[in-house]
Coordinates of N, CA, C and O and ligand atoms in Angstrom, one line a residue:
M27 N -69.1 -66.5 7.3 CA -70.5 -66.8 7.0 C -70.9 -66.1 5.7 O -70.5 -65.0 5.5
T28 N -71.6 -66.9 4.8 CA -72.0 -66.3 3.5 C -73.2 -65.3 3.7 O -73.8 -65.2 4.8
E29 N -73.5 -64.6 2.6 CA -74.7 -63.7 2.6 C -76.0 -64.5 2.8 O -76.0 -65.7 2.4
Q30 N -77.0 -63.8 3.4 CA -78.3 -64.5 3.6 C -79.0 -64.7 2.3 O -79.0 -63.8 1.4
S31 N -79.6 -65.9 2.2 CA -80.4 -66.2 1.0 C -81.8 -66.6 1.4 O -81.9 -67.4 2.4
P32 N -82.8 -66.1 0.7 CA -84.2 -66.5 1.1 C -84.5 -68.0 0.8 O -84.1 -68.4 -0.3
A33 N -85.1 -68.7 1.7 CA -85.4 -70.1 1.5 C -86.9 -70.4 1.5 O -87.3 -71.2 0.6
I34 N -87.6 -69.9 2.4 CA -89.0 -70.2 2.6 C -89.8 -68.9 3.0 O -89.2 -68.1 3.8
R35 N -91.0 -68.8 2.6 CA -91.9 -67.7 3.1 C -93.3 -68.3 3.3 O -93.8 -68.9 2.4
V36 N -93.9 -68.0 4.4 CA -95.2 -68.6 4.7 C -96.0 -67.7 5.6 O -95.5 -67.0 6.5
L37 N -97.3 -67.7 5.4 CA -98.3 -67.0 6.2 C -98.8 -67.9 7.3 O -99.3 -69.0 7.0
M38 N -98.7 -67.5 8.6 CA -99.0 -68.3 9.7 C -100.5 -68.4 9.9 O -101.3 -67.4 9.8
M39 N -101.0 -69.7 10.0 CA -102.4 -70.0 10.1 C -102.9 -70.4 11.5 O -102.1 -70.9 12.3
P40 N -104.2 -70.3 11.8 CA -104.7 -70.6 13.1 C -104.4 -72.1 13.5 O -104.3 -72.4 14.7
R41 N -104.4 -73.0 12.6 CA -104.2 -74.4 12.9 C -102.8 -74.7 13.5 O -102.5 -75.7 14.0
E42 N -101.9 -73.7 13.4 CA -100.5 -73.9 13.9 C -100.2 -73.3 15.3 O -99.1 -73.2 15.7
T43 N -101.3 -73.0 16.0 CA -101.1 -72.3 17.3 C -101.0 -73.3 18.4 O -101.4 -74.5 18.3
N44 N -100.4 -72.8 19.6 CA -100.3 -73.6 20.8 C -101.5 -73.2 21.7 O -102.4 -72.5 21.3
A45 N -101.5 -73.7 23.0 CA -102.6 -73.4 23.9 C -102.7 -71.9 24.2 O -103.8 -71.5 24.7
H46 N -101.7 -71.1 24.0 CA -101.8 -69.7 24.3 C -102.3 -68.9 23.1 O -102.4 -67.7 23.2
G47 N -102.4 -69.5 22.0 CA -102.9 -68.8 20.8 C -101.8 -68.2 19.9 O -102.0 -67.6 18.9
T48 N -100.5 -68.4 20.3 CA -99.4 -68.0 19.4 C -98.9 -69.3 18.7 O -99.3 -70.4 19.0
I49 N -98.0 -69.0 17.7 CA -97.6 -70.2 16.9 C -96.7 -71.1 17.7 O -95.8 -70.7 18.4
F50 N -97.0 -72.4 17.6 CA -96.3 -73.5 18.3 C -94.9 -73.6 17.8 O -94.6 -73.5 16.6
G51 N -94.0 -73.6 18.8 CA -92.5 -73.7 18.5 C -92.1 -74.8 17.5 O -91.2 -74.6 16.7
G52 N -92.8 -75.9 17.7 CA -92.5 -77.1 16.8 C -92.7 -76.8 15.3 O -92.0 -77.3 14.4
I53 N -93.7 -75.9 15.1 CA -94.0 -75.5 13.7 C -92.8 -74.8 13.1 O -92.3 -75.0 12.0
I54 N -92.3 -73.8 13.9 CA -91.2 -73.0 13.5 C -89.9 -73.9 13.3 O -89.2 -73.8 12.3
L55 N -89.7 -74.9 14.2 CA -88.6 -75.8 14.1 C -88.7 -76.6 12.8 O -87.7 -76.8 12.1
S56 N -89.9 -77.0 12.4 CA -90.1 -77.7 11.2 C -89.7 -76.9 10.0 O -89.0 -77.3 9.1
Y57 N -90.1 -75.6 10.0 CA -89.8 -74.7 8.9 C -88.2 -74.4 8.9 O -87.6 -74.3 7.8
I58 N -87.6 -74.3 10.1 CA -86.2 -74.1 10.1 C -85.5 -75.3 9.5 O -84.5 -75.1 8.7
D59 N -85.9 -76.5 9.8 CA -85.3 -77.7 9.3 C -85.4 -77.7 7.7 O -84.4 -78.0 7.0
Q60 N -86.6 -77.4 7.2 CA -86.8 -77.3 5.8 C -85.9 -76.3 5.1 O -85.3 -76.5 4.1
A61 N -85.9 -75.1 5.7 CA -85.1 -74.0 5.2 C -83.6 -74.3 5.2 O -82.9 -74.1 4.2
G62 N -83.2 -74.9 6.3 CA -81.8 -75.2 6.4 C -81.4 -76.3 5.3 O -80.3 -76.2 4.7
A63 N -82.3 -77.2 5.0 CA -82.0 -78.2 4.0 C -81.9 -77.5 2.6 O -81.0 -77.9 1.8
V64 N -82.7 -76.5 2.4 CA -82.6 -75.8 1.1 C -81.2 -75.1 1.1 O -80.5 -75.2 0.0
G65 N -80.8 -74.5 2.2 CA -79.5 -73.9 2.3 C -78.3 -74.9 2.0 O -77.3 -74.6 1.4
A66 N -78.5 -76.1 2.6 CA -77.5 -77.2 2.4 C -77.4 -77.6 1.0 O -76.3 -77.8 0.4
I67 N -78.5 -77.7 0.3 CA -78.5 -78.1 -1.1 C -77.8 -77.0 -2.0 O -77.0 -77.2 -2.8
E68 N -78.2 -75.7 -1.6 CA -77.5 -74.6 -2.3 C -76.0 -74.6 -2.1 O -75.3 -74.0 -2.9
A69 N -75.6 -75.1 -0.9 CA -74.2 -75.2 -0.6 C -73.4 -76.3 -1.3 O -72.2 -76.5 -1.1
G70 N -74.2 -77.2 -2.1 CA -73.5 -78.2 -2.8 C -73.9 -79.6 -2.5 O -73.5 -80.6 -3.1
C71 N -74.8 -79.8 -1.5 CA -75.3 -81.1 -1.1 C -76.3 -81.6 -2.1 O -77.0 -80.8 -2.7
K72 N -76.4 -82.9 -2.3 CA -77.4 -83.5 -3.2 C -78.6 -84.0 -2.4 O -79.7 -83.8 -2.8
R73 N -78.3 -84.8 -1.4 CA -79.4 -85.4 -0.6 C -78.9 -85.3 0.9 O -77.8 -85.7 1.2
V74 N -79.7 -84.7 1.7 CA -79.3 -84.4 3.1 C -80.2 -85.0 4.2 O -81.4 -85.2 4.0
V75 N -79.5 -85.3 5.3 CA -80.3 -85.5 6.6 C -79.8 -84.5 7.6 O -78.6 -84.1 7.5
T76 N -80.6 -84.2 8.5 CA -80.3 -83.3 9.6 C -79.6 -84.2 10.7 O -80.1 -85.2 11.1
V77 N -78.4 -83.8 11.1 CA -77.7 -84.6 12.1 C -77.7 -83.8 13.5 O -77.8 -84.5 14.5
A78 N -77.8 -82.5 13.4 CA -77.9 -81.8 14.7 C -78.5 -80.4 14.5 O -78.2 -79.7 13.5
M79 N -79.3 -80.1 15.5 CA -79.7 -78.7 15.7 C -78.9 -78.1 16.8 O -79.1 -78.4 18.0
N80 N -77.8 -77.5 16.5 CA -76.8 -77.1 17.5 C -77.3 -76.0 18.4 O -76.9 -75.9 19.5
K81 N -78.1 -75.1 17.9 CA -78.6 -74.0 18.7 C -79.9 -73.4 18.1 O -80.0 -73.2 16.9
V82 N -80.9 -73.2 18.9 CA -82.1 -72.5 18.5 C -82.4 -71.5 19.6 O -82.5 -71.8 20.8
E83 N -82.7 -70.3 19.1 CA -83.1 -69.2 20.1 C -84.4 -68.6 19.6 O -84.5 -68.1 18.5
F84 N -85.4 -68.7 20.5 CA -86.7 -68.0 20.2 C -86.7 -66.6 20.8 O -86.7 -66.5 22.0
H85 N -86.5 -65.6 20.0 CA -86.4 -64.2 20.5 C -87.8 -63.6 20.8 O -88.0 -62.9 21.8
Q86 N -88.7 -63.8 19.9 CA -90.1 -63.2 19.9 C -91.1 -64.2 19.5 O -90.8 -65.1 18.7
P87 N -92.3 -64.0 20.1 CA -93.4 -64.9 19.6 C -93.8 -64.7 18.1 O -93.5 -63.6 17.6
V88 N -94.4 -65.7 17.5 CA -94.9 -65.5 16.2 C -96.5 -65.7 16.3 O -97.0 -66.5 17.0
F89 N -97.2 -64.8 15.6 CA -98.6 -64.7 15.7 C -99.3 -65.2 14.4 O -98.7 -65.1 13.3
V90 N -100.6 -65.6 14.6 CA -101.4 -65.9 13.4 C -101.5 -64.6 12.5 O -101.6 -63.5 13.1
G91 N -101.3 -64.8 11.2 CA -101.3 -63.7 10.3 C -99.9 -63.1 10.0 O -99.8 -62.3 9.1
D92 N -98.9 -63.5 10.8 CA -97.5 -63.0 10.5 C -97.1 -63.7 9.2 O -97.4 -64.8 8.9
L93 N -96.4 -62.8 8.4 CA -95.7 -63.4 7.2 C -94.3 -63.7 7.6 O -93.5 -62.8 7.9
V94 N -94.0 -65.0 7.6 CA -92.7 -65.4 8.2 C -91.8 -65.8 7.0 O -92.2 -66.6 6.1
S95 N -90.6 -65.3 7.0 CA -89.6 -65.6 6.0 C -88.4 -66.2 6.7 O -87.9 -65.7 7.7
L96 N -87.8 -67.2 6.1 CA -86.6 -67.9 6.6 C -85.4 -67.7 5.6 O -85.6 -68.0 4.4
Y97 N -84.3 -67.2 6.2 CA -83.2 -66.9 5.4 C -82.0 -67.8 5.9 O -81.9 -68.0 7.1
T98 N -81.2 -68.2 5.0 CA -80.1 -69.1 5.4 C -78.8 -68.5 5.0 O -78.7 -67.7 4.0
S99 N -77.7 -68.8 5.7 CA -76.4 -68.5 5.3 C -75.5 -69.7 5.7 O -75.8 -70.4 6.7
V100 N -74.4 -69.9 5.0 CA -73.6 -71.1 5.3 C -72.5 -70.7 6.3 O -71.7 -69.7 6.0
E101 N -72.5 -71.4 7.4 CA -71.4 -71.1 8.4 C -70.2 -71.9 8.1 O -69.1 -71.4 8.3
K102 N -70.3 -73.1 7.7 CA -69.1 -74.0 7.5 C -69.5 -75.1 6.5 O -70.5 -75.8 6.7
V103 N -68.6 -75.4 5.6 CA -68.7 -76.6 4.7 C -67.6 -77.5 5.1 O -66.4 -77.2 5.1
G104 N -68.0 -78.7 5.6 CA -67.0 -79.7 6.0 C -66.8 -80.7 4.8 O -67.1 -80.4 3.7
R105 N -66.3 -81.9 5.1 CA -66.1 -82.9 4.1 C -67.4 -83.5 3.6 O -67.7 -83.4 2.4
T106 N -68.2 -83.9 4.6 CA -69.6 -84.5 4.2 C -70.7 -83.7 4.9 O -71.9 -84.0 4.6
S107 N -70.4 -82.7 5.7 CA -71.4 -82.0 6.5 C -71.3 -80.5 6.2 O -70.3 -80.0 5.8
V108 N -72.5 -79.9 6.4 CA -72.5 -78.4 6.2 C -73.3 -77.8 7.4 O -74.3 -78.4 7.9
V109 N -72.8 -76.7 7.9 CA -73.5 -76.0 9.0 C -74.2 -74.8 8.4 O -73.6 -73.9 7.8
I110 N -75.5 -74.7 8.7 CA -76.3 -73.6 8.1 C -76.9 -72.8 9.2 O -77.5 -73.4 10.2
H111 N -76.8 -71.5 9.1 CA -77.5 -70.6 10.1 C -78.8 -70.2 9.4 O -78.9 -69.8 8.2
V112 N -79.9 -70.3 10.2 CA -81.2 -69.9 9.7 C -81.8 -68.8 10.6 O -81.8 -68.9 11.8
D113 N -82.1 -67.7 9.9 CA -82.7 -66.5 10.5 C -84.2 -66.5 10.2 O -84.6 -66.5 9.0
V114 N -85.1 -66.5 11.2 CA -86.5 -66.5 11.0 C -87.0 -65.1 11.2 O -86.8 -64.6 12.4
R115 N -87.6 -64.5 10.2 CA -88.1 -63.1 10.4 C -89.6 -63.0 10.1 O -90.1 -63.8 9.3
A116 N -90.3 -62.1 10.9 CA -91.7 -62.0 10.7 C -92.1 -60.6 10.4 O -91.6 -59.6 11.0
R117 N -93.1 -60.5 9.5 CA -93.8 -59.2 9.3 C -95.2 -59.4 9.9 O -95.9 -60.3 9.6
R118 N -95.5 -58.5 10.9 CA -96.8 -58.6 11.6 C -97.9 -58.2 10.7 O -97.7 -57.6 9.7
Q119 N -99.1 -58.5 11.2 CA -100.4 -58.1 10.5 C -100.4 -58.4 9.0 O -100.5 -57.5 8.2
R120 N -100.3 -59.7 8.7 CA -100.4 -60.2 7.3 C -99.5 -59.4 6.4 O -99.8 -59.0 5.3
G121 N -98.2 -59.3 6.8 CA -97.2 -58.8 5.9 C -97.0 -57.3 5.8 O -96.2 -56.8 5.1
A122 N -97.7 -56.5 6.7 CA -97.5 -55.1 6.7 C -96.3 -54.7 7.7 O -96.1 -55.4 8.7
G123 N -95.7 -53.6 7.3 CA -94.6 -53.1 8.3 C -93.3 -53.8 8.2 O -93.0 -54.5 7.2
E124 N -92.5 -53.5 9.2 CA -91.1 -53.9 9.2 C -91.0 -55.4 9.5 O -91.7 -56.0 10.3
E125 N -89.9 -56.0 9.0 CA -89.6 -57.5 9.2 C -88.7 -57.5 10.5 O -87.7 -56.8 10.5
I126 N -89.1 -58.3 11.5 CA -88.3 -58.4 12.7 C -87.8 -59.9 12.8 O -88.4 -60.8 12.5
S127 N -86.6 -60.0 13.4 CA -86.0 -61.3 13.7 C -86.7 -61.9 14.9 O -86.7 -61.4 16.0
V128 N -87.3 -63.1 14.7 CA -88.0 -63.8 15.8 C -87.3 -65.0 16.4 O -87.4 -65.3 17.6
T129 N -86.6 -65.7 15.5 CA -85.9 -66.9 15.9 C -84.7 -67.1 15.1 O -84.6 -66.7 13.9
E130 N -83.6 -67.7 15.7 CA -82.5 -68.1 14.8 C -82.0 -69.4 15.3 O -82.2 -69.8 16.4
A131 N -81.3 -70.1 14.3 CA -80.9 -71.5 14.6 C -79.6 -71.8 13.8 O -79.4 -71.2 12.8
T132 N -78.9 -72.8 14.4 CA -77.7 -73.3 13.6 C -78.0 -74.8 13.5 O -78.2 -75.5 14.5
V133 N -78.0 -75.3 12.2 CA -78.3 -76.7 12.0 C -77.2 -77.3 11.1 O -76.7 -76.7 10.2
T134 N -76.9 -78.6 11.4 CA -75.9 -79.3 10.7 C -76.6 -80.4 9.9 O -77.4 -81.2 10.4
Y135 N -76.2 -80.5 8.6 CA -76.8 -81.5 7.7 C -75.6 -82.3 7.1 O -74.5 -81.8 7.0
V136 N -75.9 -83.6 6.8 CA -74.9 -84.5 6.3 C -75.4 -84.9 4.9 O -76.6 -85.2 4.7
N137 N -74.5 -84.8 3.9 CA -74.7 -85.2 2.5 C -74.6 -86.7 2.5 O -73.6 -87.3 2.9
I138 N -75.7 -87.4 2.0 CA -75.7 -88.9 2.0 C -75.9 -89.4 0.6 O -76.5 -88.8 -0.3
D139 N -75.5 -90.7 0.5 CA -75.8 -91.4 -0.8 C -77.1 -92.2 -0.6 O -77.8 -92.1 0.4
D140 N -77.5 -93.0 -1.6 CA -78.8 -93.7 -1.7 C -78.9 -94.7 -0.5 O -80.0 -95.0 -0.1
A141 N -77.8 -95.1 0.0 CA -77.8 -96.1 1.2 C -77.8 -95.4 2.5 O -77.9 -96.0 3.6
G142 N -77.8 -94.0 2.5 CA -77.8 -93.2 3.7 C -76.5 -93.0 4.4 O -76.4 -92.6 5.5
S143 N -75.4 -93.3 3.6 CA -74.0 -93.2 4.2 C -73.5 -91.8 3.8 O -73.8 -91.3 2.7
P144 N -72.7 -91.2 4.7 CA -72.1 -89.8 4.3 C -71.2 -89.9 3.1 O -70.5 -90.9 3.0
V145 N -71.4 -88.9 2.2 CA -70.5 -88.8 1.0 C -70.0 -87.4 0.9 O -70.7 -86.4 1.4
P146 N -68.8 -87.2 0.3 CA -68.2 -85.9 0.2 C -69.1 -84.9 -0.5 O -69.8 -85.3 -1.5
I147 N -69.1 -83.7 -0.1 CA -69.9 -82.6 -0.8 C -69.1 -82.2 -2.0 O -67.9 -82.0 -1.9
A148 N -69.8 -82.1 -3.1 CA -69.1 -81.8 -4.4 C -68.5 -80.4 -4.4 O -67.4 -80.2 -4.9
G149 N -69.1 -79.5 -3.8 CA -68.6 -78.1 -3.7 C -69.0 -77.3 -5.0 O -69.7 -77.7 -5.8
Ligands
LIG224 C1 -76.2 -88.3 9.7 C2 -75.6 -89.7 9.7 C3 -75.7 -90.3 8.2 C4 -74.1 -89.6 10.0 O1 -73.5 -90.9 10.1 P1 -72.1 -91.1 10.9 O2 -71.7 -92.5 10.7 O3 -72.2 -90.5 12.3 O4 -71.2 -90.2 10.0 P2 -69.7 -89.7 10.3 O5 -69.3 -90.0 11.7 O6 -68.9 -90.1 9.2 O7 -69.9 -88.1 10.2 C5 -70.3 -87.5 9.0 C6 -70.3 -86.0 9.2 O8 -71.3 -85.6 10.1 C7 -70.7 -84.8 11.2 N1 -71.4 -85.1 12.4 C8 -71.7 -86.4 12.9 N2 -72.4 -86.2 14.0 C9 -72.5 -84.9 14.3 C10 -73.1 -84.2 15.3 N3 -73.8 -84.8 16.3 N4 -73.1 -82.8 15.2 C11 -72.5 -82.2 14.2 N5 -71.9 -82.9 13.2 C12 -71.9 -84.2 13.2 C13 -69.2 -85.3 11.2 O9 -68.4 -84.3 11.8 C14 -69.0 -85.5 9.7 O10 -68.7 -84.2 9.1 P3 -67.5 -83.9 8.1 O11 -67.5 -85.1 7.1 O12 -67.9 -82.7 7.4 O13 -66.3 -83.8 8.9 C15 -76.3 -90.7 10.7 O14 -75.9 -90.3 12.0 C16 -77.8 -90.7 10.5 O15 -78.3 -91.3 9.6 N6 -78.5 -90.0 11.5 C17 -79.9 -89.9 11.3 C18 -80.3 -88.6 10.5 C19 -81.7 -88.4 10.4 O16 -82.5 -89.4 10.1 N7 -82.2 -87.2 10.5 C20 -83.5 -86.9 10.5 C21 -84.1 -87.1 11.9 S1 -85.8 -87.1 12.0

């Protein structure tokens, strides 16, 4: 696995909460998908689609006001696909204090051409 690279940083807002008042898991999944796509492009892909979210683990809740950062590392580069590990970390209380790991995921992207067909990754 390669070293972690920062992909996205975002401050969590009240509009992103679920019925319990914490951040809705689907919001985090959306950021994971975007961050992973950044990682895939950095790994040599030109245009990507998500083919699989192989694993997602929610370790800790995310709260309104958390400063959330998503880091990516490359797990595997195939012929047309790339597997990206995404680590989601949160700083509580609007960015104060220590960053803790809240969620992690493994996502597979496929490098595609204009017609949407898989094409080899340039490398
Ligand atoms: C991704 C897509 C282009 C792959 O097409 P395909 O005809 O299945 O392609 P292939 O069988 O040639 O596989 C291409 C690569 O994807 C990998 N792959 C295919 N299905 C996979 C799966 N379920 N999990 C992990 N990898 C997968 C293959 O192993 C291959 O990798 P490699 O070239 O590095 O060995 C096609 O399935 C697709 O368009 N899916 C929809 C993607 C999308 O819209 N995502 C957003 C959803 S909102």
